[in-house]
Tab-separated table of C-alpha atoms and ligand atoms in Angstrom:
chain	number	residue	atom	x	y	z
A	1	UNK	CA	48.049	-119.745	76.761
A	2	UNK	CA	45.260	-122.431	75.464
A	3	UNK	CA	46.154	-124.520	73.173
A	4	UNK	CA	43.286	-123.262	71.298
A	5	UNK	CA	44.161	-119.996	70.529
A	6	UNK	CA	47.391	-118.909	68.250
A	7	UNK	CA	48.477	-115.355	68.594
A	8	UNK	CA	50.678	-113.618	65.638
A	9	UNK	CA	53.917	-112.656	66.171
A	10	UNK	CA	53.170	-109.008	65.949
A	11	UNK	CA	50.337	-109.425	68.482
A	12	UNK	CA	52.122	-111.261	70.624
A	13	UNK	CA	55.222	-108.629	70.738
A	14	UNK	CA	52.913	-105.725	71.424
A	15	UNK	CA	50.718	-107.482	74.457
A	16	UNK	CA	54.361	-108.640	75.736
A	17	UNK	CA	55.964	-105.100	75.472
A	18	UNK	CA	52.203	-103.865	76.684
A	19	UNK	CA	51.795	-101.789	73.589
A	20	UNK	CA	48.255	-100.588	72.402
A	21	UNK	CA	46.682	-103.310	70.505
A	22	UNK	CA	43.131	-103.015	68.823
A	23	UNK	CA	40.893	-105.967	67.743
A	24	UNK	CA	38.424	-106.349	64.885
A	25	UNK	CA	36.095	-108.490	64.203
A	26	UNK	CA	35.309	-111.182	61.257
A	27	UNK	CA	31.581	-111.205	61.038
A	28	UNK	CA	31.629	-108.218	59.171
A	29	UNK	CA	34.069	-109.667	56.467
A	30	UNK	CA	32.603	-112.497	55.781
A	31	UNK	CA	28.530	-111.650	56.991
A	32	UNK	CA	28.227	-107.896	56.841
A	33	UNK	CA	29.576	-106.814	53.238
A	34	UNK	CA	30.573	-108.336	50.103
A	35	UNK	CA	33.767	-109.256	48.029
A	36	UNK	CA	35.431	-107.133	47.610
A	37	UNK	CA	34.290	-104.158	49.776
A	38	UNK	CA	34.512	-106.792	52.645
A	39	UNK	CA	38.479	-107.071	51.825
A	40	UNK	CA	39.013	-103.265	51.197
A	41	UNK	CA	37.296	-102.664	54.128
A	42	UNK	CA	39.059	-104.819	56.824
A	43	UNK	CA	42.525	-103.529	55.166
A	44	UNK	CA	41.729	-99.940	56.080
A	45	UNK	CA	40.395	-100.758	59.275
A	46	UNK	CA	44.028	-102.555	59.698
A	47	UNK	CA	45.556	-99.446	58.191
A	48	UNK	CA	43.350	-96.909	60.259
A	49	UNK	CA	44.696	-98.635	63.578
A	50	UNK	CA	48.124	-98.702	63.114
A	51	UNK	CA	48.076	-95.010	62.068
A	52	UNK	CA	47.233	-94.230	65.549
A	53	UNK	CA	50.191	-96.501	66.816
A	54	UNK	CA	48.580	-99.160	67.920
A	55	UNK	CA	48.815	-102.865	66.263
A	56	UNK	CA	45.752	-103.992	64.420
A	57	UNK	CA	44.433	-107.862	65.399
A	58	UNK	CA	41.995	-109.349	63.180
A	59	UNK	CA	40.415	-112.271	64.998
A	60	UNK	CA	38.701	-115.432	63.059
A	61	UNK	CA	38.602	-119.077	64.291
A	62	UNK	CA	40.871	-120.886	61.207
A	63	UNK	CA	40.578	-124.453	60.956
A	64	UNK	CA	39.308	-125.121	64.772
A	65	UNK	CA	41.758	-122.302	66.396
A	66	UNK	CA	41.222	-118.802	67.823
A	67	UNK	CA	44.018	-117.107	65.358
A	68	UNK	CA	44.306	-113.358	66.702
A	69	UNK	CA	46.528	-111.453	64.440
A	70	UNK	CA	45.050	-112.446	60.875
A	71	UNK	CA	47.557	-112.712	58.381
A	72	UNK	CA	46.707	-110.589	54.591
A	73	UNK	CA	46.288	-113.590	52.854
A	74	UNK	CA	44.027	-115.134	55.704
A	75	UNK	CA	41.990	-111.896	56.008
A	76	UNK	CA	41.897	-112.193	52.055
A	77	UNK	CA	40.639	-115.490	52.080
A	78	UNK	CA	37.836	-115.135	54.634
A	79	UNK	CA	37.041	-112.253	52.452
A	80	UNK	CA	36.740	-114.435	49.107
A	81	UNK	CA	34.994	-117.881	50.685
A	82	UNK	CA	31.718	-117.633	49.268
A	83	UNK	CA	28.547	-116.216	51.096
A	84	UNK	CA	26.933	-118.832	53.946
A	85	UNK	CA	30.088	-121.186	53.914
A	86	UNK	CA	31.643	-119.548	57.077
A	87	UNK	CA	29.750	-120.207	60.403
A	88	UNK	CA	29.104	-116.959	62.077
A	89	UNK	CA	30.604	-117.268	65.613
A	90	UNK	CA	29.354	-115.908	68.811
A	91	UNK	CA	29.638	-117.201	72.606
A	92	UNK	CA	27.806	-120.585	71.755
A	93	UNK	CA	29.552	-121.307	68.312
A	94	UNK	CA	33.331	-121.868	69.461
A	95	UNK	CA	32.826	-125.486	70.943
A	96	UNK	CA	31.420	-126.108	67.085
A	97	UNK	CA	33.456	-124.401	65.713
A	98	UNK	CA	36.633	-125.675	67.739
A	99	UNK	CA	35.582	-129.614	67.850
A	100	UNK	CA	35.161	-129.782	64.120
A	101	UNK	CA	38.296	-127.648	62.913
A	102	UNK	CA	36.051	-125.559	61.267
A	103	UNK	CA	36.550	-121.793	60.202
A	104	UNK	CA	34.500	-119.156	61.649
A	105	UNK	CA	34.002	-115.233	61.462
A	106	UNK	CA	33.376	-114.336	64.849
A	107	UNK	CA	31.016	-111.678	66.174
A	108	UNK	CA	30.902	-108.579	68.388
A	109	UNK	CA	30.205	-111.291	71.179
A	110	UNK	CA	33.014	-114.157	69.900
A	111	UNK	CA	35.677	-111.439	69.391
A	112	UNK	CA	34.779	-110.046	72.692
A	113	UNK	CA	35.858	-113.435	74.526
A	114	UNK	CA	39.037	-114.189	72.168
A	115	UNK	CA	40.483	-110.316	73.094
A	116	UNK	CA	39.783	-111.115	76.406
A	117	UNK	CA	41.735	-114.556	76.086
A	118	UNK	CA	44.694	-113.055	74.343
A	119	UNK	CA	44.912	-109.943	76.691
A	120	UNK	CA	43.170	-107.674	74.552
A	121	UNK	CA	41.206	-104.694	76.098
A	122	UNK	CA	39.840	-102.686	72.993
A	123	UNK	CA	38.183	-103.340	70.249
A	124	UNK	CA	36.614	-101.680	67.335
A	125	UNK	CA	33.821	-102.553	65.532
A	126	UNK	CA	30.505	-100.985	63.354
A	127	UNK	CA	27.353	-101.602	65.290
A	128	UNK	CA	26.582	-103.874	67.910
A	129	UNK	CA	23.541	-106.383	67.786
A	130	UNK	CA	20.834	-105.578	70.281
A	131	UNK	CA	17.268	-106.246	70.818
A	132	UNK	CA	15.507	-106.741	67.424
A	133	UNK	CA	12.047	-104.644	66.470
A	134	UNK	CA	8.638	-106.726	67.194
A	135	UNK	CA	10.921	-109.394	68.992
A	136	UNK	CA	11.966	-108.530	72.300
A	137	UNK	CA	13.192	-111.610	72.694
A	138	UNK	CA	15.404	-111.780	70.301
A	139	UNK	CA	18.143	-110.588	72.231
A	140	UNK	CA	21.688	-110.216	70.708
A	141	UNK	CA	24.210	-112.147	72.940
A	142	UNK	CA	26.576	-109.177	72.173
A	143	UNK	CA	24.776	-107.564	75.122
A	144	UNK	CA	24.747	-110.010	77.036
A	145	UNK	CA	28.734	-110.450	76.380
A	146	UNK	CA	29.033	-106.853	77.333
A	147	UNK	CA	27.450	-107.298	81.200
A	148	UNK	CA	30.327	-110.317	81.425
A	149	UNK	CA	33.467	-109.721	79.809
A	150	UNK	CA	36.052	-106.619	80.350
A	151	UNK	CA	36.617	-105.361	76.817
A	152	UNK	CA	36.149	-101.932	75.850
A	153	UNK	CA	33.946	-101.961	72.368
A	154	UNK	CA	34.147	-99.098	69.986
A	155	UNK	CA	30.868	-99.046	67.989
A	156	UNK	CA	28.734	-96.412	66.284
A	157	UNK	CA	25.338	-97.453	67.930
A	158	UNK	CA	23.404	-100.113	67.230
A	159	UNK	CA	21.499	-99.804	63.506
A	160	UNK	CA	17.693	-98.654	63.847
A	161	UNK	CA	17.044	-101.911	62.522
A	162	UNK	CA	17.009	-102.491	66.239
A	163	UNK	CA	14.959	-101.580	69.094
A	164	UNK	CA	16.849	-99.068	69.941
A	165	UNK	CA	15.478	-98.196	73.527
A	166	UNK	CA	15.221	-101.957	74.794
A	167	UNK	CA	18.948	-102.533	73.435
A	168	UNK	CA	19.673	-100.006	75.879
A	169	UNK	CA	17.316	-100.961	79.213
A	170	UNK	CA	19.257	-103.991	78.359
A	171	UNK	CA	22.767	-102.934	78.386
A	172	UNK	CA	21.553	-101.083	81.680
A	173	UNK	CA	20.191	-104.631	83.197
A	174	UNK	CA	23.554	-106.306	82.299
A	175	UNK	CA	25.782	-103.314	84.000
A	176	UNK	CA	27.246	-101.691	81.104
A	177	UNK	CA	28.392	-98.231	80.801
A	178	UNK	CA	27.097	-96.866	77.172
A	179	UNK	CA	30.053	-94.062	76.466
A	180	UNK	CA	29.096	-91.121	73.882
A	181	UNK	CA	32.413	-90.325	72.619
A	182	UNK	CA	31.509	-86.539	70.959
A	183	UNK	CA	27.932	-87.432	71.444
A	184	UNK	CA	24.984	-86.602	74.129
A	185	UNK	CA	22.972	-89.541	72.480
A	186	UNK	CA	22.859	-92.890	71.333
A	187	UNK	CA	24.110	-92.905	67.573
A	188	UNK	CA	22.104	-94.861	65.294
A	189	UNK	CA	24.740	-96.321	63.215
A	190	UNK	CA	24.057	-94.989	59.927
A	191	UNK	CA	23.081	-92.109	61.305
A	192	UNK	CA	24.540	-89.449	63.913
A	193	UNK	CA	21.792	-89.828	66.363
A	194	UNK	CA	19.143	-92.025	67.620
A	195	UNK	CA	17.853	-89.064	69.789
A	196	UNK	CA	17.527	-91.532	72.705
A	197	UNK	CA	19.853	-89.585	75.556
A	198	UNK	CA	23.066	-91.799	76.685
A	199	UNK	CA	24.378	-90.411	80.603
A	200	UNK	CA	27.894	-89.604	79.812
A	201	UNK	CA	29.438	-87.848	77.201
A	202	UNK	CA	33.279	-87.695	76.971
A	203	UNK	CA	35.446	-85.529	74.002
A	204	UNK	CA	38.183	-86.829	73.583
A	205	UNK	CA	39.906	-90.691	73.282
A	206	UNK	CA	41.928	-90.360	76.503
A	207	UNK	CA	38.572	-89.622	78.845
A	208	UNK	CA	36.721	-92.717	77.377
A	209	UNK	CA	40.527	-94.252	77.703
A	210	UNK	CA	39.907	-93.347	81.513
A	211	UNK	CA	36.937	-94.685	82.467
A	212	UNK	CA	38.069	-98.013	80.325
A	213	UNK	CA	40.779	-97.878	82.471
A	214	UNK	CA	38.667	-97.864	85.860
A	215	UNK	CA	36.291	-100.552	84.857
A	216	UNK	CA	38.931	-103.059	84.002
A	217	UNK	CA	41.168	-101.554	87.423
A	218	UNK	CA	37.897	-102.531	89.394
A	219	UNK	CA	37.464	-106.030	87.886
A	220	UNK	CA	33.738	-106.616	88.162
A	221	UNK	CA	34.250	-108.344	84.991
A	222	UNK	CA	31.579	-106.053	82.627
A	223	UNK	CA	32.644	-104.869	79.231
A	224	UNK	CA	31.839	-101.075	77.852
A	225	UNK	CA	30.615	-99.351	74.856
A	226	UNK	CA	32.425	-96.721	73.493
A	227	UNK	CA	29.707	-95.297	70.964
A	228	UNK	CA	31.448	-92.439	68.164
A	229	UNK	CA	28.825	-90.914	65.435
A	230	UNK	CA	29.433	-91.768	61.861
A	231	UNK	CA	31.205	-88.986	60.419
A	232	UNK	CA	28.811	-86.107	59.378
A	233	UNK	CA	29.527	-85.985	55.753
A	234	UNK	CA	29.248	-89.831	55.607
A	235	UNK	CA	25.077	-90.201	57.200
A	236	UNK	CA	22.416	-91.193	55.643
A	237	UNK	CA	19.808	-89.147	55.969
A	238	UNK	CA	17.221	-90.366	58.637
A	239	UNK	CA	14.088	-91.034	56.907
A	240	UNK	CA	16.370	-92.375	53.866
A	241	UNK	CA	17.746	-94.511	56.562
A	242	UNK	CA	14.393	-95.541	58.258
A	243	UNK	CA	12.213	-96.153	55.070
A	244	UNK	CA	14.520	-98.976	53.533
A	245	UNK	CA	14.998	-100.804	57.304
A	246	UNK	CA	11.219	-100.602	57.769
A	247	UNK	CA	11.393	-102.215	54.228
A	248	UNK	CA	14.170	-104.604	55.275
A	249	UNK	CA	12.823	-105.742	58.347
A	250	UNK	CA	9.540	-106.483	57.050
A	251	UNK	CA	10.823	-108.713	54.263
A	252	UNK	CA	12.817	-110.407	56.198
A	253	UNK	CA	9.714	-111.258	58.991
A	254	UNK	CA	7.583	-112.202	55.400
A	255	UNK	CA	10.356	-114.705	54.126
A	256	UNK	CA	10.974	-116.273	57.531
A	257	UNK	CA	14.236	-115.478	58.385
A	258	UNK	CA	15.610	-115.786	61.538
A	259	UNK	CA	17.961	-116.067	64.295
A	260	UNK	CA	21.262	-115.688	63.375
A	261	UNK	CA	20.295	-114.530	59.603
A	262	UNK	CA	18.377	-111.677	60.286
A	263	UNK	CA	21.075	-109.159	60.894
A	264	UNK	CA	22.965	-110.492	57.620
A	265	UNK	CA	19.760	-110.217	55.307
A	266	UNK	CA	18.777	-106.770	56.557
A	267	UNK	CA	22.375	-105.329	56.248
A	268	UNK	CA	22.075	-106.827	52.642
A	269	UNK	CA	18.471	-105.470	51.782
A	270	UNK	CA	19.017	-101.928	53.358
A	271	UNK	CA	21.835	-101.719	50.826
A	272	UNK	CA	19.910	-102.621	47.846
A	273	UNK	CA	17.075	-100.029	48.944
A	274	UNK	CA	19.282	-97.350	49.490
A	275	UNK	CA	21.451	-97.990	45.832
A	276	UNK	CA	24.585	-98.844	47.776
A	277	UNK	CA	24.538	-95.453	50.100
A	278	UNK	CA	24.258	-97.819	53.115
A	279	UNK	CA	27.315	-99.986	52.546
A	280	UNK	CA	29.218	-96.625	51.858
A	281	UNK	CA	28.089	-95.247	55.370
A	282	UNK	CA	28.688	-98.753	56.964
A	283	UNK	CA	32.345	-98.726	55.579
A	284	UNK	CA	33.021	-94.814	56.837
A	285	UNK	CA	31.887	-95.529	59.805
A	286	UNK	CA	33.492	-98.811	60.555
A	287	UNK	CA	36.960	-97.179	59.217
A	288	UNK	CA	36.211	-94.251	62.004
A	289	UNK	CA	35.872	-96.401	64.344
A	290	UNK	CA	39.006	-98.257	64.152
A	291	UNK	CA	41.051	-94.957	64.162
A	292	UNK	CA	39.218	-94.142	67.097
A	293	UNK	CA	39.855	-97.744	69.044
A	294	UNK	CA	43.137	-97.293	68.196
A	295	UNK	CA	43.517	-94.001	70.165
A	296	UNK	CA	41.683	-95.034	73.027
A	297	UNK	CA	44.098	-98.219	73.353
A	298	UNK	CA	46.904	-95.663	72.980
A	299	UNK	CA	45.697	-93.635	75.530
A	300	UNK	CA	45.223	-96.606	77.676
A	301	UNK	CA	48.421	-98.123	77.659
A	302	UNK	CA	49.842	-94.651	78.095
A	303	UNK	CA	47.791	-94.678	81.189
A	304	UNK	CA	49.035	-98.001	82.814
A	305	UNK	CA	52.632	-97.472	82.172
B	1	PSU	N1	26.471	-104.773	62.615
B	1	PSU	C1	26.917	-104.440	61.381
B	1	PSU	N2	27.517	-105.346	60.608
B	1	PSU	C2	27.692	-106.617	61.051
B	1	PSU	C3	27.244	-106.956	62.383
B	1	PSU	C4	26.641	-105.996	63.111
B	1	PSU	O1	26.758	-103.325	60.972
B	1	PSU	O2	28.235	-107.426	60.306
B	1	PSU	C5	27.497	-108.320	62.929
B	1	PSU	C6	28.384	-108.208	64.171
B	1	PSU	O3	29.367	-109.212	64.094
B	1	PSU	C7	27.430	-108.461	65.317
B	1	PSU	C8	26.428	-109.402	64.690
B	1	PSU	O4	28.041	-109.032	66.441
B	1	PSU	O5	26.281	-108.908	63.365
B	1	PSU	C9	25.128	-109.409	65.453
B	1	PSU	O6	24.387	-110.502	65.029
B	1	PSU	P1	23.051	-110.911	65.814
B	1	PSU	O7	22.126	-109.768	65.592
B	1	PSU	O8	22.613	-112.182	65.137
B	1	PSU	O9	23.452	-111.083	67.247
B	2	MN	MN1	19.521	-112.300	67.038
């Protein structure tokens, strides 16, 4: 293994013994809610995973190195460093982030490529970056990660902060299958449905465990999306939804932000505007979707053995 990247001891066991193993991402600990939800929050995931079975590995770059596995007090102080000190990393960050020792909370995109390192097939996060509104050129490198590295992703949508329709002629460009797990359309992160129509529907963890399962045993080398609805008793409603990322999004264009900041601002503002019922959605749904990552890599290692 690189020297660059340190697996736990518990992760390490479970790949060796080729026992389900789910990873989550950092991003949304340290970028997508705030002390001490952001804690809370990635200890349930952690919790929700290994009800399934499965082992749960948190995945951060500490101190220049790929550490998959987070430790509690690690998680815990990711959780606590205060807002903007942490470098958000995706595909172009680790060299930074590795060459200067630094700590980083990596993304849909960086925890995509330090699974795939350590041997990791599934992974479960909240939404998935994708092609921003007004800016179709703004492209999030999670889809481009998608088209070029075999991990299955476990995601409820992409938020309707997005363009929702481009996010998805570009998954199609980059080859990836988009997955409705209980769905027949695209969910829209905080809420069930985007109404845009996704190809396949599956019901139940061990089909979407299945067609995981073919991708990887035909090695083209593409990633998939797995995409659950937010628990019904847990959506926003739509236009509740809508109104305060029209809001967002617009402020955000006004102040200047950009690039990397966007998605962290708007998660921020849409919280505000909606008096917190946005975060609570955001942590349902992100809690979901570990429980249901950790199935699916139960299923799947049930299926290889
Ligand atoms: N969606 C959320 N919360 C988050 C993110 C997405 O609901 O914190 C994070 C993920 O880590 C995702 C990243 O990979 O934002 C996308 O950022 P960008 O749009 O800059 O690619
Ligand atoms: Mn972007």
């Amino acid at each position: 293994m690189h020297s660059k990247i340190h697996l736990s001891s518990e992760v390490a066991d479970a790949l060796r013994s080729r026992r389900a193993v789910v990873a989550l991402e950092s991003t949304l600990i340290t970028h997508g809610l705030p002390y001490p939800a952001n804690l809370e929050t990635a200890l349930a995931m952690e919790a929700a995973v290994r009800q399934t079975g499965a082992v749960p590995a948190t995945i951060a770059v500490l101190k220049g190195r790929i550490t998959v596995g987070l430790s509690k007090a690690e998680i815990q102080e990711l959780a606590a460093a205060p807002p903007g000190t942490v470098r958000k990393c995706s595909r172009r960050d680790f060299p930074v982030a590795l060459g200067l020792r630094q700590d980083a909370a990596t993304t849909v995109a960086g925890t995509m490529i330090a699974a795939h390192l350590a041997g990791i097939r599934v992974f479960a996060t909240g939404g998935i970056g994708g092609v921003h509104r007004g800016h179709p050129f703004d492209v999030s490198a999670d889809l481009i990660e998608l088209g070029r590295t075999p991990v299955a992703v476990v995601c409820a949508g992409a938020k309707s902060i997005l363009d929702l329709p481009l996010t998805l002629e570009v998954l199609e460009t980059q080859g990836v299958p988009v997955v409705g797990l209980g769905t027949d359309t695209l969910p829209a992160f905080y809420t069930r449905s985007s109404g845009l129509p996704l190809d396949v529907r599956v019901d139940t963890p061990e089909q979407a465990a299945r067609i995981a399962a073919a991708a990887f045993q035909l090695g083209l080398g593409h990633g998939l999306l797995i995409a659950v609805p937010i628990q019904p008793e847990d959506e926003l409603p739509a236009e509740v939804a809508e109104i305060a990322i029209i809001q967002a999004t617009g402020e955000a264009a006004a102040a200047g932000i950009h690039g990397k900041d966007v998605t962290p601002f708007v998660l921020k503002r849409v919280a505000e505007l909606t008096d917190g019922r946005s975060r609570r959605a955001n942590v349902s749904l992100l809690v979901n979707n570990a429980r249901t990552g950790g199935q699916i890599a139960v299923a799947l290692s049930q299926l290889e053995r």
